[in-house]
Amino acid sequence: MKFSKSLIHTYREAPADAEVISHNLLVRAGMIRKVTAGIYEYLPLGLKSLKKVENIIRNELNRAGCQEVLLPHLVPGELWKESDRWAKYGKELLRLSDRHGREYCFGPTHEETICDLVRHVVSSYKALPQNLYQIQTKFRDEIRPRFGLMRGREFLMKDGYSFHVDHEDLDREYKNMFATYKRIFERCGLTARAVDADTGAIGGKSSHEFMVIAQTGEDVVVYCSACDYAANLEKASCRTANVGAAQEISAVQEVHTPGLKTVDEVAAFLKIKPQQMIKTLVYKADQGFIVVCTAGDREVSEIKLQNIAKAEALRLATDEEVVSFTGVPVGFLGPVGLDACIRKTALGAQWWLVYDHSVKGIVEAATGANRADYHVVHVAVTRDLKLSEDNLVDVCNVIEGDPCPHCSSGQLKLTRGIEVGHIFKLGFRYSKPMKVTYLDNEGKEQPVVMGTYGIGVGRTMAASVEQNHDDKGIIWPRALAPFDVHLIQLDHTDAITQEAQKIYDALWGAGIEALWDDRDERAGVKFNDADLIGIPVQVIIGKRGLQKGTLEYKIRRTSQKGEAPLLGAVDIIAGLLNAAA
Ligand code: ATP
Ligand code: MG
């Protein structure tokens, strides 16, 4: 491609809404363009990189025994009603109706559609297993579309689904997909880590997310300093604290703490550490109130709490709700004597009290006195609280330095990551309600066991930019680069144009894709654009070199420069490219 004839347009200024570097650089390099919030166009350069990601995915999945299909974007509402997601999915789902008033959704994922396909085509155990995938645009009306391609409303996803006679066969395929995903992200030049994940609303037993470690990631990844343990924050646990050693502790005593409500304020006033306080929070779940007590330095994970409560919805109770439920203003609640307060105010209201494991490790605690402007001290956890198997739960986020739950020596570390892929064991979540069955070898009808496997194609491309850039621009790994070589022509005499044409043709002839900057622009402009676009090898042809019969080259990643004779230059460039990959 000649630059002068291309649609490539670069920008000096970052787009106003760019919060992450991939968004900034992909727009400035003329690869993508925003149409409206969360909706982007891929321009010729961007599409080339996107297709490269797609083809790596396709190639590895085909090698692993998967088959590609292409399902419609529109999904009849009836299918989603069968799986009960029509009512449950909420506002992310784009719903529409046709001229006859029939309801559809624009698929944000395609479990229902693929189940409908398989239940019509597969009838016997002999036709199983199957692993089908597609690479297709999805629409999700995300509440906060942002970060360019990272969190779009319309985005390209690879979604795959597998169908099995039993759980053992699903386990085998899950391992196959796990290994395939590792290969896909390696081939994309990404350092990705598989982490144990929360299975969330979609349901199922086991799930891993593939995370690209990047400071700008939206997810928090927890990993062990010593062993392989890694999980996302929603799922991560730590070795639970041992019960504190028994000690003589004086009787519980009230302390006047006027206006002091937060853990930090009270701890400072009492001259103790926040982790010696018991924090008491009230949540409102669909079934009633849940009172959660944790060590003062811990944060409740609403996802863990929601899973423990098996609640459809959950939120922190409002200040007014807390007062009408307990009779105590927010900031002064505590587990000692709470029961009696609630009995007075909320007769008949359903409620539960749970303690996070962190409470177990406190020997002597301070906490709210269940009376405005008072706290209590000398709370002996084993003496004054009724901790039991039933009310002790893992409901807090782990923190840096917690002991690893898997090994004896490691400490947990926290870092940020971008979720590029996700694999799930779905089990019967869709096959039972949608009646996706097969006849076993005794002729009995059985539900199929399913797995589902997703990759964000555009998000993977953006994640690659997060990991591969410098202050001048993108540094594409060769596998994703829109071109292999950026040929920069510095002077515009006929002789140089002819020489550039010769090199350009020879490169393409050797299977090396070249972008030829033939514009009548200043050298500085061309070099800046080349660094911004980030093609792995730059080749420079100009007057000075031609006199000596040489060209110059620069490796984008290392900035290493050199000269090569015009004759035989293509072999040298091929060698540089292999080394630069
Ligand atoms: P997230 O937690 O980031 O919202 P998700 O759990 O909703 O992701 P899945 O339903 O598992 O995502 O979708 C599969 C893959 O599609 C994700 O791993 C991610 O790479 C990609 N993806 C999901 N949502 C978006 C989005 N809004 N924009 C771009 N890619 C996305
Ligand atoms: Mg999501």
XYZ file of C-alpha atoms and ligand atoms in Angstrom:
613
model
C 0.000 0.000 0.000
C 1.244 3.460 -0.847
C 0.733 5.856 2.044
C -0.174 8.708 -0.328
C -3.135 6.723 -1.683
C -4.252 5.288 1.655
C -6.940 6.312 4.115
C -4.335 6.505 6.852
C -4.658 9.700 8.816
C -2.674 10.223 12.010
C -3.269 12.704 14.826
C -0.925 14.486 17.198
C -3.475 15.062 19.904
C -5.014 12.346 22.018
C -8.812 12.113 21.849
C -10.380 14.002 24.756
C -12.005 10.886 26.238
C -8.891 8.669 26.073
C -8.120 7.396 29.581
C -5.924 4.469 28.550
C -2.964 4.324 26.207
C -4.428 1.777 23.776
C -7.413 4.046 23.155
C -5.145 7.049 22.676
C -2.688 5.332 20.317
C -5.164 3.337 18.233
C -7.105 6.533 17.481
C -3.988 8.649 16.889
C -2.478 6.025 14.573
C -5.648 6.155 12.465
C -6.634 2.573 13.224
C -10.040 3.132 14.772
C -12.553 5.989 14.911
C -15.324 6.595 17.359
C -18.827 6.892 15.930
C -20.575 7.298 19.251
C -20.058 6.079 22.824
C -18.698 2.527 22.736
C -19.106 2.174 18.970
C -15.996 2.250 16.785
C -15.090 1.921 13.148
C -12.030 -0.080 12.146
C -10.140 1.779 9.431
C -7.875 -0.122 7.003
C -4.839 -0.263 9.319
C -6.892 -1.261 12.359
C -8.821 -3.883 10.472
C -5.585 -5.557 9.379
C -4.529 -6.025 12.999
C -7.997 -7.149 14.038
C -7.987 -9.772 11.269
C -4.626 -11.025 12.470
C -5.998 -11.622 15.952
C -9.035 -13.303 14.396
C -6.908 -15.582 12.272
C -4.686 -16.673 15.149
C -7.834 -17.559 17.094
C -9.363 -19.362 14.118
C -6.187 -21.274 13.363
C -5.676 -22.482 16.936
C -9.340 -23.427 17.434
C -9.457 -25.344 14.164
C -6.274 -27.142 15.175
C -7.894 -28.019 18.515
C -10.868 -29.651 16.766
C -13.448 -26.845 16.886
C -15.717 -25.969 13.958
C -16.644 -22.473 12.869
C -20.258 -21.447 12.327
C -21.890 -18.069 11.838
C -25.111 -17.457 13.751
C -27.508 -14.550 13.215
C -27.073 -11.405 15.286
C -30.782 -11.289 15.999
C -32.151 -13.837 18.424
C -35.906 -14.442 18.751
C -37.144 -13.417 22.196
C -38.835 -16.827 22.623
C -35.453 -18.552 22.803
C -34.349 -16.215 25.580
C -37.614 -16.811 27.385
C -36.920 -20.558 27.331
C -33.631 -20.024 29.152
C -35.199 -17.385 31.431
C -32.593 -14.794 30.432
C -35.167 -12.532 28.751
C -36.446 -11.491 32.179
C -33.085 -11.572 33.937
C -30.518 -9.985 31.616
C -31.498 -6.390 32.275
C -30.614 -3.223 30.417
C -27.424 -4.436 28.729
C -29.652 -6.398 26.358
C -30.683 -4.509 23.231
C -34.263 -5.537 22.558
C -36.175 -4.748 19.384
C -39.277 -5.819 17.567
C -40.045 -6.355 13.896
C -42.978 -5.021 11.833
C -45.183 -7.837 13.147
C -44.428 -6.901 16.730
C -42.275 -10.026 17.289
C -39.562 -9.544 19.880
C -35.865 -10.070 19.297
C -32.606 -9.241 20.970
C -29.276 -8.423 19.418
C -27.231 -11.301 20.847
C -24.759 -10.283 23.571
C -23.752 -13.988 23.597
C -25.358 -16.935 21.830
C -26.006 -19.837 24.200
C -29.710 -19.949 23.310
C -29.143 -19.826 19.550
C -26.521 -22.562 19.582
C -28.690 -24.719 21.871
C -31.532 -24.354 19.392
C -29.192 -25.422 16.583
C -27.794 -28.420 18.426
C -31.156 -29.690 19.686
C -32.352 -29.814 16.095
C -29.258 -31.384 14.590
C -27.828 -33.708 17.248
C -29.899 -36.605 18.517
C -27.518 -39.425 19.408
C -24.499 -39.842 21.643
C -22.686 -40.812 18.441
C -22.807 -37.172 17.254
C -21.154 -35.917 20.460
C -18.923 -34.202 21.482
C -19.167 -31.015 19.409
C -17.308 -27.743 19.841
C -18.710 -24.927 17.707
C -17.539 -21.331 17.583
C -18.119 -18.107 15.715
C -16.345 -14.776 15.388
C -19.102 -12.226 15.375
C -20.121 -8.740 16.449
C -21.944 -8.556 19.765
C -23.959 -5.735 21.242
C -24.163 -5.019 24.964
C -25.553 -1.720 26.160
C -22.782 -1.304 28.729
C -23.559 1.251 31.427
C -20.069 2.778 31.091
C -18.590 2.184 27.667
C -14.999 3.427 27.832
C -11.347 2.771 27.136
C -11.840 2.582 23.359
C -12.030 -1.031 22.222
C -11.776 -2.367 25.771
C -15.352 -1.797 26.819
C -17.429 -1.153 23.762
C -21.133 -1.498 23.275
C -20.630 -3.091 19.865
C -17.572 -5.372 19.776
C -16.162 -8.411 18.050
C -16.155 -11.577 20.104
C -15.198 -15.151 19.488
C -17.804 -17.214 21.268
C -17.588 -20.998 21.417
C -19.799 -23.692 22.918
C -19.131 -27.362 23.526
C -21.593 -30.230 23.985
C -20.850 -33.488 25.783
C -22.396 -36.719 26.974
C -21.042 -36.294 30.511
C -19.025 -34.109 32.866
C -15.823 -36.109 32.325
C -15.885 -35.354 28.649
C -16.530 -31.665 29.376
C -13.521 -31.700 31.744
C -11.368 -33.086 28.938
C -12.517 -30.394 26.495
C -12.165 -27.661 29.118
C -8.487 -28.628 29.468
C -8.155 -28.634 25.687
C -9.613 -25.092 25.526
C -7.456 -23.952 28.460
C -4.304 -25.042 26.599
C -5.604 -23.585 23.315
C -6.290 -20.205 24.936
C -2.769 -20.128 26.358
C -1.397 -20.737 22.851
C -3.661 -18.090 21.301
C -2.541 -15.359 23.695
C 1.114 -16.388 23.396
C 0.889 -16.173 19.616
C -0.653 -12.711 19.971
C 2.503 -11.707 21.847
C 0.653 -11.252 25.132
C 1.614 -12.215 28.632
C -1.697 -13.563 29.914
C -2.435 -15.325 33.170
C -5.306 -17.775 33.733
C -7.153 -16.980 36.930
C -9.889 -18.747 38.845
C -13.033 -16.676 38.314
C -16.428 -16.005 39.789
C -19.049 -17.732 37.675
C -21.437 -14.808 38.105
C -24.895 -14.656 36.645
C -24.320 -17.191 33.877
C -24.072 -20.040 36.410
C -21.897 -23.130 36.320
C -19.224 -24.820 38.349
C -15.823 -23.891 37.128
C -14.487 -20.920 35.247
C -11.194 -19.283 34.331
C -10.493 -15.817 33.038
C -7.421 -15.058 30.947
C -5.972 -11.812 32.193
C -3.428 -9.582 30.529
C -1.514 -7.909 33.317
C -1.704 -4.138 32.769
C -1.937 -1.196 35.156
C -4.940 0.125 33.263
C -6.937 -3.111 33.613
C -10.422 -2.886 35.100
C -10.090 -6.159 37.025
C -8.011 -6.909 40.098
C -6.000 -10.112 39.840
C -4.737 -11.860 42.959
C -1.746 -14.184 42.750
C 0.598 -15.964 45.111
C 4.223 -14.919 45.460
C 5.306 -18.562 45.801
C 2.928 -20.945 43.972
C 0.654 -20.977 40.884
C -2.452 -19.776 42.701
C -4.231 -16.951 40.837
C -7.832 -15.775 41.072
C -9.778 -12.673 40.370
C -10.657 -10.546 43.350
C -14.280 -11.699 43.434
C -13.137 -15.271 43.861
C -9.835 -15.006 45.730
C -9.636 -16.293 49.280
C -6.839 -16.449 51.793
C -5.864 -18.914 54.505
C -8.253 -18.037 57.321
C -6.943 -16.545 60.505
C -6.406 -18.833 63.480
C -8.527 -18.168 66.517
C -6.631 -15.691 68.652
C -4.867 -17.085 71.742
C -6.966 -17.070 74.899
C -6.238 -14.179 77.238
C -7.742 -12.643 80.327
C -9.882 -9.788 79.019
C -11.859 -7.391 81.213
C -15.599 -7.078 80.834
C -17.107 -5.224 77.861
C -17.229 -1.507 78.571
C -18.959 1.407 76.830
C -16.930 4.413 75.713
C -18.404 7.784 74.724
C -17.392 8.482 71.088
C -19.504 11.488 70.095
C -19.779 11.938 66.323
C -17.050 9.349 65.622
C -18.450 6.980 63.034
C -15.764 5.608 60.789
C -13.370 2.824 61.714
C -10.396 5.156 61.279
C -11.878 7.903 63.472
C -12.779 5.512 66.275
C -9.505 3.544 66.068
C -7.512 6.792 66.292
C -9.600 7.955 69.267
C -9.187 4.623 71.086
C -5.509 4.388 70.067
C -5.912 0.937 68.497
C -5.332 -0.382 64.977
C -8.270 -0.523 62.515
C -7.842 -4.314 62.365
C -8.715 -4.498 66.079
C -12.149 -3.043 65.365
C -15.204 -4.964 64.210
C -17.008 -3.141 61.433
C -20.750 -3.795 61.101
C -22.601 -3.211 57.826
C -26.206 -3.804 56.884
C -27.177 -5.044 53.421
C -30.593 -5.379 51.899
C -31.013 -8.605 49.905
C -34.190 -9.757 48.195
C -35.038 -12.007 51.193
C -34.368 -9.452 53.942
C -31.503 -7.770 55.814
C -28.017 -9.221 56.171
C -25.765 -7.827 58.896
C -22.085 -8.374 58.067
C -19.290 -8.051 60.634
C -15.691 -7.866 59.472
C -12.324 -6.828 60.830
C -11.994 -3.052 60.518
C -9.353 -3.142 57.772
C -11.426 -5.333 55.414
C -13.796 -4.520 52.565
C -16.911 -6.594 51.999
C -17.139 -8.160 48.548
C -20.725 -7.692 47.439
C -20.262 -10.472 44.878
C -19.166 -12.946 47.566
C -22.037 -11.843 49.802
C -24.547 -12.177 47.001
C -23.285 -15.696 46.239
C -23.440 -16.682 49.920
C -26.957 -15.259 50.261
C -28.004 -16.749 46.894
C -29.699 -13.382 46.349
C -30.838 -12.073 42.973
C -30.095 -8.520 44.067
C -28.217 -6.982 46.952
C -27.258 -3.499 48.080
C -26.080 -1.603 51.115
C -29.087 -0.580 53.218
C -29.766 3.156 53.312
C -29.193 5.106 56.540
C -32.969 5.339 57.044
C -33.415 1.591 56.541
C -30.668 0.870 59.084
C -32.331 3.096 61.676
C -35.783 1.631 61.182
C -34.387 -1.917 61.228
C -32.055 -1.610 64.234
C -32.990 1.612 65.987
C -29.314 2.581 65.865
C -27.772 5.267 63.658
C -25.160 4.190 61.101
C -21.659 4.197 62.579
C -22.596 2.836 66.006
C -23.724 -0.711 65.213
C -21.923 -3.744 66.594
C -22.604 -7.437 67.114
C -22.774 -7.319 70.928
C -26.435 -7.028 71.906
C -27.555 -6.317 68.345
C -30.100 -9.097 68.487
C -32.080 -7.344 71.238
C -32.158 -4.009 69.341
C -33.459 -5.663 66.206
C -36.115 -7.609 68.086
C -37.461 -4.330 69.402
C -37.617 -2.497 66.084
C -38.105 -5.032 63.312
C -40.520 -7.627 64.531
C -41.113 -10.126 61.778
C -38.433 -8.813 59.409
C -36.145 -11.546 58.078
C -32.497 -11.041 58.903
C -29.164 -12.826 59.252
C -25.899 -12.006 60.948
C -22.675 -13.279 59.383
C -19.057 -12.837 60.434
C -16.164 -12.722 58.028
C -13.300 -15.076 58.932
C -11.173 -12.021 59.675
C -13.192 -11.475 62.891
C -11.984 -14.848 64.186
C -8.397 -13.630 64.291
C -9.140 -10.659 66.600
C -8.632 -11.424 70.283
C -9.938 -8.257 71.874
C -12.032 -5.934 69.765
C -13.758 -2.584 69.839
C -17.033 -2.098 67.995
C -20.262 -0.089 67.932
C -22.335 -0.148 71.156
C -25.726 -0.122 69.376
C -26.367 3.282 70.913
C -25.799 6.673 69.289
C -22.358 8.157 70.075
C -21.065 5.078 71.910
C -18.685 2.227 71.152
C -17.698 -0.760 73.287
C -14.184 -1.973 74.087
C -12.839 -5.221 75.626
C -15.024 -7.365 73.354
C -13.490 -10.845 73.678
C -14.303 -12.493 70.390
C -14.527 -16.047 71.763
C -16.405 -14.974 74.905
C -18.785 -12.261 73.683
C -19.662 -13.328 70.125
C -21.366 -16.518 69.053
C -19.137 -17.514 66.148
C -20.069 -20.832 64.587
C -19.591 -22.906 61.429
C -22.905 -21.507 60.190
C -22.261 -17.802 60.588
C -18.526 -17.656 59.736
C -18.083 -16.949 56.031
C -15.520 -15.735 53.516
C -17.160 -12.451 52.541
C -14.292 -9.943 52.248
C -11.840 -9.115 49.508
C -8.344 -10.388 50.234
C -5.652 -7.783 50.780
C -1.985 -7.629 49.777
C 0.115 -9.811 52.063
C -2.663 -12.230 53.133
C -1.438 -15.843 53.382
C -1.981 -17.918 50.219
C -4.847 -20.437 50.552
C -2.935 -23.075 48.555
C 0.627 -23.129 49.826
C 2.201 -22.656 53.195
C 4.809 -20.038 52.362
C 3.336 -17.622 49.815
C 1.740 -14.251 50.323
C -0.992 -12.847 48.122
C -0.179 -10.018 45.754
C -2.661 -7.806 43.912
C -2.263 -6.446 40.431
C -4.549 -5.136 37.709
C -5.514 -7.055 34.603
C -7.595 -6.954 31.429
C -9.911 -9.898 30.905
C -9.303 -11.006 27.317
C -10.860 -14.445 27.487
C -13.177 -16.477 29.633
C -13.915 -20.209 29.778
C -16.821 -21.702 31.752
C -18.215 -25.089 32.584
C -21.935 -24.519 32.094
C -23.139 -28.030 32.927
C -26.910 -28.212 32.407
C -27.614 -24.459 32.813
C -28.993 -24.158 29.268
C -29.459 -27.739 28.138
C -32.092 -28.588 30.763
C -34.435 -25.601 30.315
C -33.935 -25.649 26.545
C -34.232 -29.440 26.315
C -30.984 -30.052 24.455
C -30.856 -33.816 24.780
C -29.352 -36.897 23.157
C -30.167 -40.587 23.212
C -27.539 -42.574 25.103
C -26.352 -46.047 24.061
C -29.349 -47.592 25.823
C -31.766 -45.340 23.967
C -32.472 -43.170 27.029
C -32.872 -39.406 26.645
C -30.213 -37.397 28.512
C -29.460 -33.663 28.720
C -26.134 -32.630 27.141
C -23.397 -31.145 29.327
C -22.107 -27.812 28.032
C -19.080 -25.548 28.159
C -18.704 -22.009 26.820
C -15.573 -20.166 25.744
C -15.222 -16.463 24.834
C -12.483 -14.134 23.634
C -12.804 -10.390 23.087
C -11.116 -9.957 19.713
C -10.940 -6.135 19.738
C -10.112 -6.120 23.441
C -7.209 -8.523 22.778
C -5.886 -6.146 20.122
C -6.140 -3.220 22.548
C -4.530 -5.265 25.341
C -1.592 -5.886 23.040
C -1.117 -2.117 22.707
C -1.276 -1.733 26.502
C 1.638 -4.162 26.763
C 3.545 -2.997 23.678
C 4.133 0.736 23.338
C 6.506 3.554 24.257
C 6.206 7.328 24.402
C 6.355 7.544 20.588
C 3.610 5.092 19.802
C 2.612 1.489 19.307
C 5.152 -1.342 19.050
C 3.228 -4.143 17.364
C 4.431 -7.697 17.810
C 4.852 -8.998 14.268
C 1.915 -11.385 14.678
C -0.540 -8.468 15.026
C 1.205 -5.739 13.027
C -0.876 -4.267 10.194
C 2.193 -4.511 7.934
C 5.593 -6.147 8.424
C 7.720 -3.347 7.016
C 7.286 0.414 6.897
C 9.234 1.562 3.834
C 10.099 5.242 4.171
C 11.145 7.036 1.003
C 13.020 10.222 1.920
C 13.773 11.882 -1.401
C 11.722 11.985 -4.531
C 14.028 11.710 -7.505
C 13.084 9.191 -10.202
C 16.070 7.031 -9.308
C 15.020 6.761 -5.671
C 11.370 6.137 -6.513
C 12.478 3.358 -8.854
C 14.687 1.834 -6.187
C 11.878 2.049 -3.614
C 9.521 0.373 -6.075
C 12.046 -2.428 -6.581
C 12.408 -3.044 -2.852
C 8.641 -2.788 -2.345
C 7.976 -5.391 -5.055
C 10.721 -7.671 -3.784
C 9.353 -7.512 -0.232
C 5.814 -8.426 -1.299
C 7.297 -11.097 -3.575
C 8.995 -12.615 -0.547
C 5.716 -12.646 1.408
C 6.638 -9.581 3.450
C 3.816 -7.023 3.583
C 5.073 -3.468 3.209
C 3.524 -0.059 3.673
C 5.355 2.435 1.424
C 5.469 6.001 2.680
C 5.833 7.765 -0.653
C 4.378 11.078 0.572
C 6.035 14.351 -0.241
C 6.413 15.195 3.448
C 9.260 16.197 5.742
C 11.405 13.311 6.983
C 10.496 14.127 10.602
C 6.777 13.773 9.899
C 7.345 10.392 8.264
C 9.530 9.085 11.090
C 7.005 10.205 13.696
C 4.160 8.530 11.865
C 6.177 5.338 11.482
C 6.922 5.262 15.214
C 3.278 6.022 16.056
C 1.863 3.280 13.811
C 4.436 0.837 15.175
C 5.197 -1.534 12.302
C 8.095 -3.788 13.475
C 10.787 -2.880 10.911
C 11.308 0.507 9.252
C 13.315 0.602 6.039
C 14.610 3.989 4.874
C 15.614 4.758 1.300
C 17.197 8.126 0.515
C 19.775 9.948 -1.567
C 22.675 9.372 0.785
C 22.249 5.617 0.951
C 21.623 5.240 -2.732
C 25.013 6.762 -3.540
C 26.610 4.034 -1.416
C 24.208 1.339 -2.661
C 22.656 0.861 0.779
C 19.456 1.384 2.688
C 18.947 2.032 6.385
C 16.733 0.147 8.747
C 15.405 0.582 12.248
C 13.858 -2.011 14.528
C 10.854 -0.290 16.114
C 11.020 -2.124 19.454
C 14.711 -1.648 20.183
C 15.413 1.442 18.035
C 18.435 -0.508 16.811
C 19.580 0.963 13.480
C 21.767 -0.395 10.712
C 22.593 -0.375 7.022
C 22.106 -3.090 4.454
C 23.259 -3.289 0.813
C 20.394 -2.747 -1.614
C 21.302 -5.993 -3.257
C 20.177 -8.763 -0.942
C 18.316 -6.304 1.297
C 15.165 -8.434 1.331
C 16.933 -11.397 2.924
C 18.379 -9.145 5.555
C 14.958 -7.597 6.261
C 13.409 -11.052 6.512
C 16.056 -11.938 9.085
C 15.390 -8.740 11.033
C 11.672 -9.463 11.063
C 12.154 -12.932 12.429
C 14.424 -11.566 15.121
C 11.978 -8.730 15.902
C 8.952 -11.028 16.256
P -16.446 -7.997 31.634
O -16.356 -8.561 33.024
O -15.195 -7.321 31.199
O -17.689 -7.199 31.412
P -17.775 -10.327 30.712
O -17.588 -11.278 31.832
O -19.057 -9.620 30.568
O -16.564 -9.266 30.689
P -17.956 -12.453 28.763
O -19.435 -12.439 28.731
O -17.275 -13.615 29.373
O -17.401 -11.076 29.372
O -17.437 -12.226 27.267
C -16.302 -12.880 26.707
C -15.202 -11.911 26.368
O -15.680 -10.825 25.577
C -14.568 -11.245 27.564
O -13.566 -12.071 28.117
C -13.989 -9.982 26.968
O -12.706 -10.224 26.429
C -14.943 -9.646 25.851
N -15.855 -8.548 26.222
C -16.869 -8.582 27.098
N -17.492 -7.397 27.168
C -16.856 -6.583 26.299
C -17.036 -5.225 25.904
N -18.018 -4.491 26.407
N -16.184 -4.698 24.976
C -15.211 -5.451 24.445
N -14.990 -6.741 24.773
C -15.799 -7.310 25.686
Mg -19.637 -7.693 31.088
